[in-house]
Short mmCIF file of C-alpha atoms and ligand atoms in Angstrom, two decimals:
data_model
loop_
_atom_site.label_atom_id
_atom_site.label_comp_id
_atom_site.label_asym_id
_atom_site.label_seq_id
_atom_site.Cartn_x
_atom_site.Cartn_y
_atom_site.Cartn_z
CA MET A 4 42.05 -0.66 83.20
CA VAL A 5 41.28 2.26 80.77
CA GLN A 6 44.95 2.79 79.49
CA GLY A 7 46.97 5.95 79.96
CA VAL A 8 44.23 7.71 82.20
CA VAL A 9 45.97 10.42 84.07
CA LEU A 10 44.64 11.83 87.41
CA GLY A 11 45.49 15.38 87.96
CA ILE A 12 45.38 17.24 91.44
CA GLU A 13 45.93 20.58 92.05
CA SER A 14 45.39 22.39 95.71
CA SER A 15 48.30 24.97 95.61
CA CYS A 16 45.67 28.38 96.53
CA ASP A 17 42.20 27.86 97.87
CA GLU A 18 40.56 25.51 95.04
CA THR A 19 40.84 21.65 95.60
CA GLY A 20 40.54 20.55 92.14
CA ALA A 21 40.61 16.77 90.39
CA GLY A 22 40.55 16.71 86.87
CA LEU A 23 41.56 13.21 84.26
CA VAL A 24 42.58 13.57 81.13
CA ARG A 25 43.80 11.24 78.46
CA ASP A 26 45.37 11.54 74.97
CA GLY A 27 44.46 15.15 75.65
CA GLN A 28 40.89 14.74 76.26
CA LEU A 29 39.37 15.61 79.61
CA LEU A 30 36.95 12.79 80.76
CA GLY A 31 35.67 14.58 84.27
CA GLN A 32 36.63 16.91 86.55
CA ALA A 33 35.68 18.21 89.90
CA LEU A 34 36.19 21.57 92.36
CA ALA A 35 36.15 22.69 95.44
CA SER A 36 36.69 25.85 96.29
CA SER A 37 37.68 27.60 99.97
CA MET A 38 36.85 30.81 99.04
CA ASP A 39 34.07 31.72 100.59
CA GLU A 40 35.88 31.26 104.24
CA HIS A 41 38.43 33.67 103.11
CA ALA A 42 36.13 36.55 102.10
CA ARG A 43 35.75 38.37 105.34
CA PHE A 44 39.37 38.38 105.56
CA GLY A 45 40.35 40.06 102.28
CA GLY A 46 42.40 37.42 100.93
CA VAL A 47 43.21 33.48 101.29
CA VAL A 48 44.42 32.44 104.80
CA PRO A 49 46.79 30.00 104.27
CA GLU A 50 45.80 27.87 106.85
CA ILE A 51 41.92 27.96 106.60
CA ALA A 52 42.81 27.02 102.86
CA ALA A 53 45.07 24.21 104.00
CA ARG A 54 42.66 23.18 106.31
CA ALA A 55 39.66 22.83 103.63
CA HIS A 56 41.56 20.95 100.69
CA VAL A 57 41.88 18.50 103.77
CA HIS A 58 38.06 18.23 103.70
CA ALA A 59 37.90 18.18 100.63
CA ILE A 60 40.46 16.29 98.52
CA GLN A 61 38.84 12.87 98.66
CA GLN A 62 35.42 14.03 98.00
CA VAL A 63 36.65 15.75 94.98
CA ILE A 64 38.88 13.09 93.59
CA ARG A 65 35.60 10.78 93.78
CA GLN A 66 33.53 12.86 92.35
CA ALA A 67 36.16 13.75 89.01
CA LEU A 68 35.92 9.72 88.93
CA ASP A 69 32.22 9.22 88.74
CA GLU A 70 31.62 12.26 86.80
CA ALA A 71 34.50 10.37 84.24
CA ASP A 72 32.39 6.78 84.60
CA LEU A 73 35.89 5.42 85.94
CA THR A 74 37.38 3.87 88.77
CA PHE A 75 40.93 4.38 90.63
CA GLY A 76 42.03 0.80 88.86
CA ASP A 77 41.91 3.03 85.63
CA VAL A 78 44.03 5.53 86.73
CA GLY A 79 47.27 5.18 85.10
CA ALA A 80 49.31 7.85 86.26
CA VAL A 81 48.71 10.77 89.30
CA ALA A 82 49.98 13.99 88.43
CA VAL A 83 50.24 16.67 91.33
CA THR A 84 51.03 20.26 91.35
CA THR A 85 54.34 20.69 93.73
CA GLY A 86 54.58 24.66 93.32
CA PRO A 87 54.37 27.25 93.35
CA GLY A 88 51.62 27.94 95.83
CA LEU A 89 50.85 27.88 99.73
CA SER A 90 53.28 25.50 101.63
CA GLY A 91 50.62 24.04 103.65
CA ALA A 92 47.76 23.69 100.87
CA LEU A 93 50.79 21.86 98.63
CA GLN A 94 51.31 19.48 101.20
CA ILE A 95 47.88 18.54 101.08
CA GLY A 96 47.39 18.12 97.20
CA VAL A 97 51.29 16.52 97.41
CA ALA A 98 50.66 13.74 100.17
CA ALA A 99 47.14 12.47 98.47
CA ALA A 100 49.05 12.24 95.61
CA LYS A 101 51.98 10.24 96.67
CA SER A 102 49.41 7.81 98.51
CA LEU A 103 47.43 7.15 95.33
CA ALA A 104 50.47 6.87 93.39
CA TYR A 105 52.18 4.59 95.79
CA ALA A 106 48.87 2.74 96.76
CA LEU A 107 47.88 1.74 93.10
CA GLY A 108 51.43 1.18 91.72
CA VAL A 109 51.29 4.05 89.13
CA PRO A 110 53.84 6.97 88.23
CA LEU A 111 53.96 10.21 90.14
CA HIS A 112 54.69 13.73 88.40
CA GLY A 113 54.76 16.98 89.91
CA VAL A 114 53.86 19.93 87.78
CA HIS A 115 54.72 23.36 88.10
CA HIS A 116 51.31 25.21 88.57
CA LEU A 117 51.61 27.56 85.60
CA ALA A 118 52.66 25.07 83.15
CA GLY A 119 49.09 23.74 84.14
CA HIS A 120 47.14 26.98 83.36
CA VAL A 121 49.21 26.85 79.82
CA ALA A 122 47.25 23.11 79.47
CA ALA A 123 44.41 24.06 80.21
CA ASP A 124 44.11 25.54 76.86
CA THR A 125 44.96 22.18 74.60
CA LEU A 126 41.86 20.88 76.93
CA GLU A 127 39.65 22.65 74.62
CA HIS A 128 41.93 23.87 71.70
CA GLY A 129 44.11 21.00 70.94
CA PRO A 130 47.61 20.57 71.16
CA LEU A 131 49.72 23.91 71.58
CA PRO A 132 51.44 25.36 67.83
CA ASP A 133 55.42 25.34 68.22
CA PRO A 134 56.08 28.17 68.71
CA CYS A 135 53.23 30.32 70.70
CA MET A 136 53.12 33.14 73.28
CA VAL A 137 52.02 32.54 76.10
CA LEU A 138 50.58 35.48 78.85
CA ILE A 139 50.11 33.82 81.71
CA VAL A 140 47.80 36.58 83.97
CA SER A 141 47.27 34.71 87.35
CA GLY A 142 46.72 36.60 90.80
CA GLY A 143 50.03 35.84 91.81
CA HIS A 144 51.65 36.06 88.13
CA THR A 145 52.34 37.90 85.28
CA SER A 146 54.39 36.67 82.50
CA LEU A 147 54.89 36.72 78.84
CA LEU A 148 56.03 33.28 77.49
CA LEU A 149 57.73 31.87 74.45
CA VAL A 150 57.06 28.22 74.60
CA ARG A 151 58.02 25.30 72.21
CA ASP A 152 57.65 22.11 73.41
CA LEU A 153 55.65 22.83 76.46
CA VAL A 154 56.93 19.36 78.26
CA ARG A 155 60.08 18.69 76.41
CA GLU A 156 61.59 22.43 76.04
CA PRO A 157 62.98 25.12 78.42
CA ILE A 158 60.23 27.64 78.80
CA LEU A 159 61.53 31.05 77.66
CA HIS A 160 60.65 34.61 79.81
CA LEU A 161 60.75 37.21 77.83
CA GLY A 162 59.31 39.24 80.77
CA ASP A 163 57.80 39.26 84.09
CA THR A 164 56.15 41.90 86.48
CA LEU A 165 58.65 43.45 88.28
CA ASP A 166 56.13 43.91 91.32
CA ASP A 167 52.47 43.32 91.99
CA ALA A 168 50.55 40.54 89.38
CA ALA A 169 47.54 41.89 87.44
CA GLY A 170 45.16 39.51 89.49
CA GLU A 171 46.71 41.15 92.27
CA CYS A 172 46.02 44.55 91.20
CA PHE A 173 42.29 43.87 90.82
CA ASP A 174 42.21 42.43 94.03
CA LYS A 175 43.72 44.99 96.23
CA VAL A 176 42.18 48.12 94.40
CA ALA A 177 38.67 46.16 94.62
CA ARG A 178 39.82 45.88 98.20
CA VAL A 179 39.80 49.75 98.06
CA PHE A 180 36.76 50.22 96.05
CA GLY A 181 34.75 48.47 98.87
CA LEU A 182 34.45 45.90 96.67
CA PRO A 183 34.23 42.09 97.44
CA TYR A 184 37.14 39.09 97.30
CA PRO A 185 37.84 37.85 95.14
CA GLY A 186 38.42 41.26 93.44
CA GLY A 187 39.20 40.24 89.65
CA PRO A 188 35.58 38.82 89.31
CA ALA A 189 34.03 42.08 91.70
CA ILE A 190 35.80 44.67 89.46
CA ASP A 191 34.63 42.95 86.39
CA ARG A 192 31.04 43.17 87.02
CA ALA A 193 31.34 46.46 88.49
CA ALA A 194 33.05 47.77 85.25
CA ARG A 195 29.85 46.65 83.07
CA GLN A 196 28.29 50.13 84.34
CA GLY A 197 31.05 52.24 84.24
CA ASP A 198 32.83 54.48 81.88
CA PRO A 199 35.90 53.03 81.26
CA ALA A 200 37.13 56.67 80.01
CA ALA A 201 36.25 58.33 83.04
CA VAL A 202 39.58 58.05 84.50
CA SER A 203 43.00 58.25 82.68
CA PHE A 204 44.75 55.99 84.99
CA PRO A 205 48.63 55.22 83.76
CA ARG A 206 49.59 52.49 81.23
CA PRO A 207 53.23 51.28 83.18
CA LEU A 208 56.09 50.31 81.60
CA THR A 209 54.62 51.09 78.26
CA GLY A 210 57.08 53.94 77.40
CA PRO A 211 59.41 53.45 74.49
CA ARG A 212 62.51 53.30 76.36
CA ASP A 213 60.75 50.78 79.18
CA ALA A 214 61.67 46.89 79.02
CA PRO A 215 59.06 46.06 76.39
CA TYR A 216 57.89 42.87 77.66
CA ASP A 217 58.53 43.69 81.90
CA PHE A 218 54.80 44.60 83.72
CA SER A 219 54.31 46.88 86.79
CA PHE A 220 51.03 47.07 88.33
CA SER A 221 51.59 48.66 91.71
CA GLY A 222 51.81 51.71 90.59
CA LEU A 223 48.49 51.66 88.81
CA LYS A 224 47.40 50.46 92.27
CA THR A 225 48.63 53.07 93.98
CA ALA A 226 46.96 55.20 91.70
CA ALA A 227 43.55 53.59 91.67
CA ALA A 228 43.60 53.97 95.71
CA ARG A 229 44.83 57.98 95.56
CA TRP A 230 41.92 58.59 93.05
CA ALA A 231 39.45 56.40 95.35
CA GLU A 232 40.54 58.72 98.28
CA SER A 233 40.06 61.80 96.48
CA LEU A 234 36.49 61.06 96.09
CA ARG A 235 35.68 59.32 99.31
CA ASP A 236 33.89 62.09 100.89
CA VAL A 237 32.79 63.59 97.76
CA ALA A 238 28.69 63.95 97.59
CA GLY A 239 26.97 60.76 96.29
CA GLY A 240 29.99 58.82 96.92
CA LEU A 241 32.67 57.08 94.71
CA PRO A 242 31.82 56.35 91.08
CA VAL A 243 32.91 52.72 91.80
CA ALA A 244 32.01 51.81 88.66
CA ASP A 245 33.67 54.33 86.31
CA GLY A 246 36.97 53.77 88.63
CA ALA A 247 36.36 49.50 88.07
CA ALA A 248 35.84 49.88 84.19
CA SER A 249 38.91 52.27 83.93
CA LEU A 250 41.33 50.43 85.92
CA GLN A 251 40.45 47.33 83.71
CA GLU A 252 40.94 49.09 80.65
CA ALA A 253 44.20 49.91 81.73
CA VAL A 254 45.43 46.88 82.73
CA ALA A 255 43.55 44.89 79.65
CA ASP A 256 45.34 47.95 77.44
CA VAL A 257 48.94 47.11 78.85
CA LEU A 258 48.84 43.32 78.95
CA THR A 259 46.90 43.06 75.47
CA ARG A 260 49.58 45.56 73.66
CA LYS A 261 52.63 43.72 75.28
CA ALA A 262 51.23 40.66 74.12
CA VAL A 263 50.43 41.25 70.77
CA ALA A 264 53.88 43.27 70.23
CA ALA A 265 55.31 40.10 71.31
CA CYS A 266 54.41 38.17 69.12
CA THR A 267 54.84 40.31 65.93
CA GLU A 268 58.42 41.18 67.24
CA HIS A 269 58.91 37.35 67.38
CA GLY A 270 57.08 36.41 64.37
CA VAL A 271 55.03 34.39 66.17
CA ASP A 272 51.24 33.75 65.33
CA THR A 273 49.65 31.90 67.67
CA LEU A 274 48.54 33.70 71.48
CA VAL A 275 47.84 32.02 74.40
CA VAL A 276 45.82 34.31 77.27
CA VAL A 277 45.95 31.62 80.04
CA GLY A 278 45.35 32.08 84.49
CA GLY A 279 42.64 33.57 86.16
CA VAL A 280 42.72 36.90 84.70
CA ALA A 281 42.02 35.34 81.13
CA ALA A 282 38.07 35.48 82.86
CA ASN A 283 38.46 38.81 82.37
CA SER A 284 35.43 40.11 79.88
CA ARG A 285 37.62 43.22 79.31
CA VAL A 286 40.94 41.44 78.91
CA ARG A 287 39.84 38.59 76.49
CA ARG A 288 37.80 41.38 73.85
CA LEU A 289 40.39 43.49 73.84
CA ALA A 290 43.08 40.67 73.33
CA GLN A 291 40.64 39.65 70.77
CA GLU A 292 40.44 43.10 68.69
CA ARG A 293 44.16 43.22 68.86
CA CYS A 294 44.87 40.25 67.54
CA ASP A 295 42.29 39.96 64.68
CA ALA A 296 44.14 43.59 63.70
CA ALA A 297 47.36 41.80 63.68
CA GLY A 298 46.58 38.89 62.09
CA ILE A 299 47.08 36.41 65.29
CA SER A 300 45.26 33.48 66.25
CA LEU A 301 44.31 34.05 69.46
CA ARG A 302 43.28 31.21 72.60
CA VAL A 303 41.83 31.53 75.45
CA PRO A 304 40.50 28.72 77.49
CA PRO A 305 36.57 28.72 78.72
CA MET A 306 36.10 30.50 81.86
CA LYS A 307 36.29 27.34 83.84
CA LEU A 308 39.50 26.23 82.84
CA CYS A 309 41.12 29.93 83.38
CA THR A 310 41.21 29.57 87.50
CA ASP A 311 42.74 26.80 89.06
CA ASN A 312 41.76 23.31 88.98
CA GLY A 313 42.47 20.27 88.70
CA ALA A 314 42.16 19.67 84.67
CA MET A 315 45.00 21.59 84.03
CA ILE A 316 47.09 19.69 85.83
CA ALA A 317 46.00 16.28 84.47
CA ALA A 318 46.84 17.68 81.23
CA VAL A 319 50.44 18.37 81.83
CA GLY A 320 50.60 15.21 83.43
CA ASP A 321 49.53 13.93 80.62
CA LEU A 322 51.39 15.26 78.37
CA LEU A 323 54.11 14.29 80.02
CA VAL A 324 53.18 10.69 80.36
CA ARG A 325 52.95 10.93 76.46
CA ALA A 326 56.37 11.95 76.39
CA GLY A 327 57.85 9.79 78.06
CA SER A 328 59.08 11.99 80.93
CA PRO A 329 60.42 10.15 83.89
CA ALA A 330 58.54 9.93 87.25
CA ALA A 331 59.41 12.03 90.29
CA PRO A 332 60.70 10.34 93.20
CA LEU A 333 57.74 9.19 95.94
CA ASP A 334 59.79 11.35 98.28
CA VAL A 335 59.27 14.25 95.55
CA SER A 336 58.78 17.73 97.89
CA ILE A 337 56.86 20.71 97.41
CA ASP A 338 58.65 23.96 96.25
CA PRO A 339 56.56 27.03 97.41
CA SER A 340 58.50 29.56 95.18
CA ALA A 341 59.15 27.62 92.12
CA PRO A 342 60.68 29.45 89.37
CA LEU A 343 58.64 28.54 85.98
CA GLU A 344 61.64 26.80 84.18
CA PHE A 345 60.04 23.75 82.98
CA ALA A 346 56.62 21.83 82.88
CA ALA A 347 57.83 19.16 85.42
CA LEU A 348 58.42 20.11 88.96
CA GLN A 349 60.31 16.88 90.79
CA PRO A 350 62.25 18.04 93.14
CA SER A 351 63.55 15.13 95.49
CA SER A 352 63.90 16.10 99.01
CA ALA A 353 67.52 17.56 99.10
CA PRO A 354 68.63 20.09 102.07
CA GLY A 355 66.70 23.32 102.38
CA ARG A 356 63.48 21.27 100.05
CA VAL A 357 60.10 20.99 102.14
CA ALA A 358 59.81 16.92 102.67
CA LEU A 359 56.45 15.18 103.89
O1 LIG B 24 45.06 31.74 88.21
P1 LIG B 24 44.47 31.85 89.42
O2 LIG B 24 42.88 31.25 89.48
O3 LIG B 24 45.14 31.87 90.87
C1 LIG B 24 46.27 31.70 90.38
O4 LIG B 24 47.16 31.25 90.21
O5 LIG B 24 46.75 32.84 91.21
O6 LIG B 24 44.06 33.61 89.43
C2 LIG B 24 43.21 34.18 90.43
C3 LIG B 24 43.37 35.74 90.35
C4 LIG B 24 42.36 36.50 91.38
O7 LIG B 24 43.22 37.68 91.13
C5 LIG B 24 41.10 37.01 90.31
O8 LIG B 24 40.48 38.37 91.10
C6 LIG B 24 41.62 36.81 89.29
O9 LIG B 24 42.23 35.65 88.91
N1 LIG B 24 40.26 36.73 88.29
C7 LIG B 24 39.70 37.84 87.80
C8 LIG B 24 38.32 37.71 87.35
N2 LIG B 24 38.20 36.12 87.28
C9 LIG B 24 39.46 36.24 88.34
N3 LIG B 24 40.73 38.90 87.78
C10 LIG B 24 39.73 39.81 86.67
N4 LIG B 24 38.65 39.62 85.94
C11 LIG B 24 38.10 38.40 86.01
N5 LIG B 24 36.87 38.25 85.36
ZN1 LIG B 25 46.71 29.66 89.29
#
């Protein structure tokens, strides 16, 4: 056995991911996506996602092992996303992880999906400094977090979204603009040809009396939808590129302004931006500009590690193993709406939980 290899499994939404990590080093990973199967519905269909995980999971784990040139006998622990996410989708990853942990006789660790997004960055840039400020921007979450030791200490929420997440805003507006699913990358692409100053979309919750670190994207989404409706019948059609560039500018402006202000106010000199929306080109560029101006060092994972993957779950598992965290019981249950308090998420099947 290659000592200390952690297999991570991710299946909370439409990506089936497996990754292998040892001592903070990514050894191999593989990914399958059911994204194309959801495209014609304009969003993820939970049953289709769950079925796709069933079909993909064994192959993805094997592929990750092959890429790392390892075998099942080398796996020293298994980590799996137990929440938050789609219930049926989570169940498949957890079932696979339990079977492997049981069959291999190795410990199992339940991992919070968002902690995975945070840990993804360690695979590229090494251990996180203590403390660091983390901006999580995904399809379902937008939060500003003060992170100390990711696996040993509670995660402090400075602010969260009060309604839609940033990715959700991109996905929903993209639909109104007639762009394909998933909306975020489509907005990013369309924006390249547009003028970010063409439409002055609102910057929600940035007034002097607003909660400084909370977010709200539902008003921005509505403003973008109204703008699109107002121009739908205009000769020449909707100027989608300008709308996309202006929306992207508004989202990037709000996200980076608040994140940099949080660093400055809390005296934290490292900002880590993670989650699917961290793949957005304007978010990355504006975050870099503003961090440079404020003397803050910015860390953003490479694009491949921003969106959902198994490597990030293995990265948390590896940190948990090295911190000596207790393993999860084999009756560990999924927790589809788990709040982000700790990186390890190991509820046993108490009443009210969904156990396998
Ligand atoms: O983290 P993630 O892969 O899944 C969740 O945990 O939600 O994030 C998916 C979100 C989607 O809303 C998608 O539209 C958005 O990330 N996204 C982007 C880009 N790439 C993915 N948003 C803006 N620009 C992108 N380039
Ligand atoms: Zn995610």
